[in-house]
Backbone as ProteinMPNN parsed JSONL, in Angstrom:
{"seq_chain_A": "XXXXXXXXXXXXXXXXXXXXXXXXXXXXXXXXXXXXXXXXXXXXXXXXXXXXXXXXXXXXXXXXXXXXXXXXX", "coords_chain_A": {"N_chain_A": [[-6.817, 15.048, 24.833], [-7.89, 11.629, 24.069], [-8.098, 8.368, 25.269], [-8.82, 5.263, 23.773], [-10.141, 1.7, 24.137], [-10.2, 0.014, 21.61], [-12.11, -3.284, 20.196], [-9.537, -4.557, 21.803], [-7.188, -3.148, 20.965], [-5.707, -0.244, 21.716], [-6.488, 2.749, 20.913], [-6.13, 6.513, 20.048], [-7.064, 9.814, 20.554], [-6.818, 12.527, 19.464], [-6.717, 15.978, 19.921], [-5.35, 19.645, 18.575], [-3.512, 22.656, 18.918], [-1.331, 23.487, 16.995], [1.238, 25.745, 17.675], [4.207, 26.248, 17.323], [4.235, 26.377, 14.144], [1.582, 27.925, 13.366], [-0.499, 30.068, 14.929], [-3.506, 29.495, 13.689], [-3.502, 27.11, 12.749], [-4.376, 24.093, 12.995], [-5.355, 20.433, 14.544], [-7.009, 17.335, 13.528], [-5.968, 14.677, 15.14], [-5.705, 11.057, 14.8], [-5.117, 7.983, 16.344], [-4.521, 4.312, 15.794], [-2.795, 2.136, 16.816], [0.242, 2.014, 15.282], [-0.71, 3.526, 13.253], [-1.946, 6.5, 11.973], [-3.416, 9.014, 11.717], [-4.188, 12.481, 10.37], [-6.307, 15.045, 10.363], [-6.14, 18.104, 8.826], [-7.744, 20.34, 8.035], [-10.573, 22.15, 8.828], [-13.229, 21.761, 7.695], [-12.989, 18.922, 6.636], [-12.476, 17.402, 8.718], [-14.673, 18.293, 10.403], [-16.839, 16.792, 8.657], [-15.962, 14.291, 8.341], [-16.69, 13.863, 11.397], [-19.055, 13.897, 11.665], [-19.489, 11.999, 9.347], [-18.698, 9.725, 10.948], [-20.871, 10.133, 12.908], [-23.528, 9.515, 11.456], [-23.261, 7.256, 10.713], [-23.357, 5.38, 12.786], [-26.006, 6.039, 14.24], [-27.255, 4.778, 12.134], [-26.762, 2.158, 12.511], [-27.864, 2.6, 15.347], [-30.677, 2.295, 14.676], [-31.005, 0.531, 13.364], [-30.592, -1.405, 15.351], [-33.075, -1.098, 17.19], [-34.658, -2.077, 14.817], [-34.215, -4.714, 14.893], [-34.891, -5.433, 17.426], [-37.842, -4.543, 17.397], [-38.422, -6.94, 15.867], [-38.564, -9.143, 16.973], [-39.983, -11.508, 18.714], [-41.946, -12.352, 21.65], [-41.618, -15.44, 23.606]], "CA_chain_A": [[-6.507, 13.751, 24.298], [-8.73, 10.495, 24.557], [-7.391, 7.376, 25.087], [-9.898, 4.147, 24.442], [-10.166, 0.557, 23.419], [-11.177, -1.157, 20.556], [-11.274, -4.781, 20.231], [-8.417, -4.646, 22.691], [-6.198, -2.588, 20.926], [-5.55, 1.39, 22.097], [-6.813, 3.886, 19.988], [-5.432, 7.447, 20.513], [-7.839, 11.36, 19.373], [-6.318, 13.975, 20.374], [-7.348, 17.581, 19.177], [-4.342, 20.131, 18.965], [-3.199, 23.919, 18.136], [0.306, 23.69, 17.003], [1.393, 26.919, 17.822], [5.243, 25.991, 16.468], [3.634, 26.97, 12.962], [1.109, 29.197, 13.037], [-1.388, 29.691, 15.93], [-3.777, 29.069, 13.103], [-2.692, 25.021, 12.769], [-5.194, 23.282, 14.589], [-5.924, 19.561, 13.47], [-7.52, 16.417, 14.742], [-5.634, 12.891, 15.152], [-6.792, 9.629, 15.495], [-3.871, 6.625, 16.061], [-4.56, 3.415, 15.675], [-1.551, 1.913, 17.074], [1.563, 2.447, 14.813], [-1.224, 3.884, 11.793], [-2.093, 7.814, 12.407], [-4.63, 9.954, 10.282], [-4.484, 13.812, 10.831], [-6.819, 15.737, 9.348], [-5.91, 19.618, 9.028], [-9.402, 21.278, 7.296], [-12.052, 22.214, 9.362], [-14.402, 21.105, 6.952], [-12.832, 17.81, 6.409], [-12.798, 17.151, 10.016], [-16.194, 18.106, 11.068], [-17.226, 15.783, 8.138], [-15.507, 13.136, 9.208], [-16.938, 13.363, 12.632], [-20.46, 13.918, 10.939], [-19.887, 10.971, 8.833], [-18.931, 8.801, 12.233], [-22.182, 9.893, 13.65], [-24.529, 9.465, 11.024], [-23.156, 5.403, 10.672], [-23.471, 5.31, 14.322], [-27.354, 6.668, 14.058], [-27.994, 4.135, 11.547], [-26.606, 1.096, 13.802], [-28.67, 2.28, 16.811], [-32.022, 2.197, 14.039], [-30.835, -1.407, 13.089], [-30.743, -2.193, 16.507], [-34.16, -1.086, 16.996], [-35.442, -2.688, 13.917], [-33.844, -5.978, 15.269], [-35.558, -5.871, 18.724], [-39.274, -4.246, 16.82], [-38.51, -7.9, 15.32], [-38.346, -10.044, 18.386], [-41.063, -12.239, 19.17], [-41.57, -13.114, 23.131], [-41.868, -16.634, 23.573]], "C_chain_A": [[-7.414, 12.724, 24.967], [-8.238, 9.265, 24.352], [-8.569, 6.108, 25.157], [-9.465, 2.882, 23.422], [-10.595, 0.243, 22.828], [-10.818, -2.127, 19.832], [-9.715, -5.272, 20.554], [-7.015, -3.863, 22.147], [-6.894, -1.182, 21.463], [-5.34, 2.497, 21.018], [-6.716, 5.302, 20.965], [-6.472, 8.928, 19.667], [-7.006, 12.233, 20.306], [-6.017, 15.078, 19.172], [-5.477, 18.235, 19.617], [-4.159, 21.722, 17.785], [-1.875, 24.111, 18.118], [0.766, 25.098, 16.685], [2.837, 27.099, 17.692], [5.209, 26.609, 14.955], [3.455, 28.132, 12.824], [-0.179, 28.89, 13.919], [-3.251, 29.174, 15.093], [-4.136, 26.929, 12.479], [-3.053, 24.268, 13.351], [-5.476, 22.008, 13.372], [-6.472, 18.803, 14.463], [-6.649, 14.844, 14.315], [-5.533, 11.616, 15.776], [-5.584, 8.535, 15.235], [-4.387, 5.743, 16.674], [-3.435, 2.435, 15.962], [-0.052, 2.31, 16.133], [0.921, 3.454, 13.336], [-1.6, 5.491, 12.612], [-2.815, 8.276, 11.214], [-4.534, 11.62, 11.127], [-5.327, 14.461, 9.677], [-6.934, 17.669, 9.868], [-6.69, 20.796, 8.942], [-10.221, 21.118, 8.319], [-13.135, 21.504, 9.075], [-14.206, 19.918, 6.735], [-12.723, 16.9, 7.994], [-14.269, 17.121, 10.707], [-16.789, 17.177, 9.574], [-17.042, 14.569, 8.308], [-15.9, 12.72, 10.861], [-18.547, 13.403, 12.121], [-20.907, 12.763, 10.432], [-19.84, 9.502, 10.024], [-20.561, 8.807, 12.872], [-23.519, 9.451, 12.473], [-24.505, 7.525, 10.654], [-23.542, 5.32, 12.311], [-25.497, 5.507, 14.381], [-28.051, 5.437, 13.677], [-27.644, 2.606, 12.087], [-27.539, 1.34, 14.911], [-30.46, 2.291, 15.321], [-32.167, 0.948, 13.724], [-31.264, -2.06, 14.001], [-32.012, -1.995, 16.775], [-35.231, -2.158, 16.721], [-35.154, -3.888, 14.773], [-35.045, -6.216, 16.465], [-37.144, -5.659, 18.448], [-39.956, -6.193, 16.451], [-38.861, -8.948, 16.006], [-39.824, -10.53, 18.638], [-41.539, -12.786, 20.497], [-42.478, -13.843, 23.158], [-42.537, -17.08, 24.003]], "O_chain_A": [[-7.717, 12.813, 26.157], [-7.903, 8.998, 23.198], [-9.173, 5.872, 26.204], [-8.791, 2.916, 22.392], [-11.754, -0.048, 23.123], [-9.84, -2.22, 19.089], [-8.966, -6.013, 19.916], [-5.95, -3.935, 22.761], [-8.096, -0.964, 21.616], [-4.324, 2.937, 20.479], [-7.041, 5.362, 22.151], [-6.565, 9.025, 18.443], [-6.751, 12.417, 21.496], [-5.424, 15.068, 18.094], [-4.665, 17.755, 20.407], [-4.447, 21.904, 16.603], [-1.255, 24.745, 18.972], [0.68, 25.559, 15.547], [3.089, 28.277, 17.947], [6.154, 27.316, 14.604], [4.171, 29.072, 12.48], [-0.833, 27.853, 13.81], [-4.092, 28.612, 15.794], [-4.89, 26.077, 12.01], [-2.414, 23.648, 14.202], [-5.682, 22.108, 12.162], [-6.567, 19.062, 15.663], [-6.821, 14.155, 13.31], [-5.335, 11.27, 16.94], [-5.171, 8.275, 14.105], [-4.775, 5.888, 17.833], [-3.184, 1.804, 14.935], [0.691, 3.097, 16.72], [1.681, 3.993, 12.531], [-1.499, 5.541, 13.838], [-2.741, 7.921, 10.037], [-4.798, 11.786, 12.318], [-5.118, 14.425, 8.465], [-7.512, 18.242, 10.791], [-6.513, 21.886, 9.487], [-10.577, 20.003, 8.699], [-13.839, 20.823, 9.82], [-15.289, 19.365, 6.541], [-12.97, 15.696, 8.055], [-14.815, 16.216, 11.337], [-17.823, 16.779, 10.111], [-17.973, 13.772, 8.425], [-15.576, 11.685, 11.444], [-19.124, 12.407, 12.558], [-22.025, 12.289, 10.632], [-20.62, 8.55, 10.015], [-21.242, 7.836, 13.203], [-24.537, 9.019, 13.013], [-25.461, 6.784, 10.428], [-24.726, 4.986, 12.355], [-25.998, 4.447, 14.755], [-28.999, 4.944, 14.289], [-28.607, 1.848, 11.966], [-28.039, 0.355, 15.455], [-31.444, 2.29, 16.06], [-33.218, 0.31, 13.768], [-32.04, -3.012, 13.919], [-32.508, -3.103, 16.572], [-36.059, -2.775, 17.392], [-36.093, -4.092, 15.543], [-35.937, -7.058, 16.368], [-37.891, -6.402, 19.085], [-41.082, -6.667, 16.597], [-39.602, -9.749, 15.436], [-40.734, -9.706, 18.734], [-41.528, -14.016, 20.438], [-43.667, -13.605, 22.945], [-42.656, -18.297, 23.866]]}, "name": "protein", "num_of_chains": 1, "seq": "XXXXXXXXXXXXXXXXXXXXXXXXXXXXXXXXXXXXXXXXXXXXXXXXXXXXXXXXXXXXXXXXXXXXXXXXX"}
């Protein structure tokens, strides 16, 4: 489990094999204070962390571009 801040609220991931079920039953969930998202698919999970990184990628290329932009005075 990872516990971090953003914009001062406490965001919650925590990975898990609910073995209550079926040792099978693994998901990943992400809480947002009282809001919760689990996602149960493999494939819809590692996409979802795929699609985090590839926005993430294209923010640090922005940032880049921004500073390529910069003129010193």
């Amino acid at each position: 489990m990872s516990e971090l801040t953003i914009q001062g609220s406490k965001v919650v991931v925590r990975s898990s094999i609910d073995t209550r079920f079926s040792p099978g039953t693994d998901y990943l969930m992400v809480q947002f204070g009282p809001v919760s998202m689990g996602m149960y698919r493999s494939g819809e999970r590692k996409a979802f962390i795929a699609a985090l990184q590839a926005a993430d990628a294209e923010l640090d290329v922005a940032a880049l571009r921004g500073k390529k932009d910069e003129v010193p005075a």
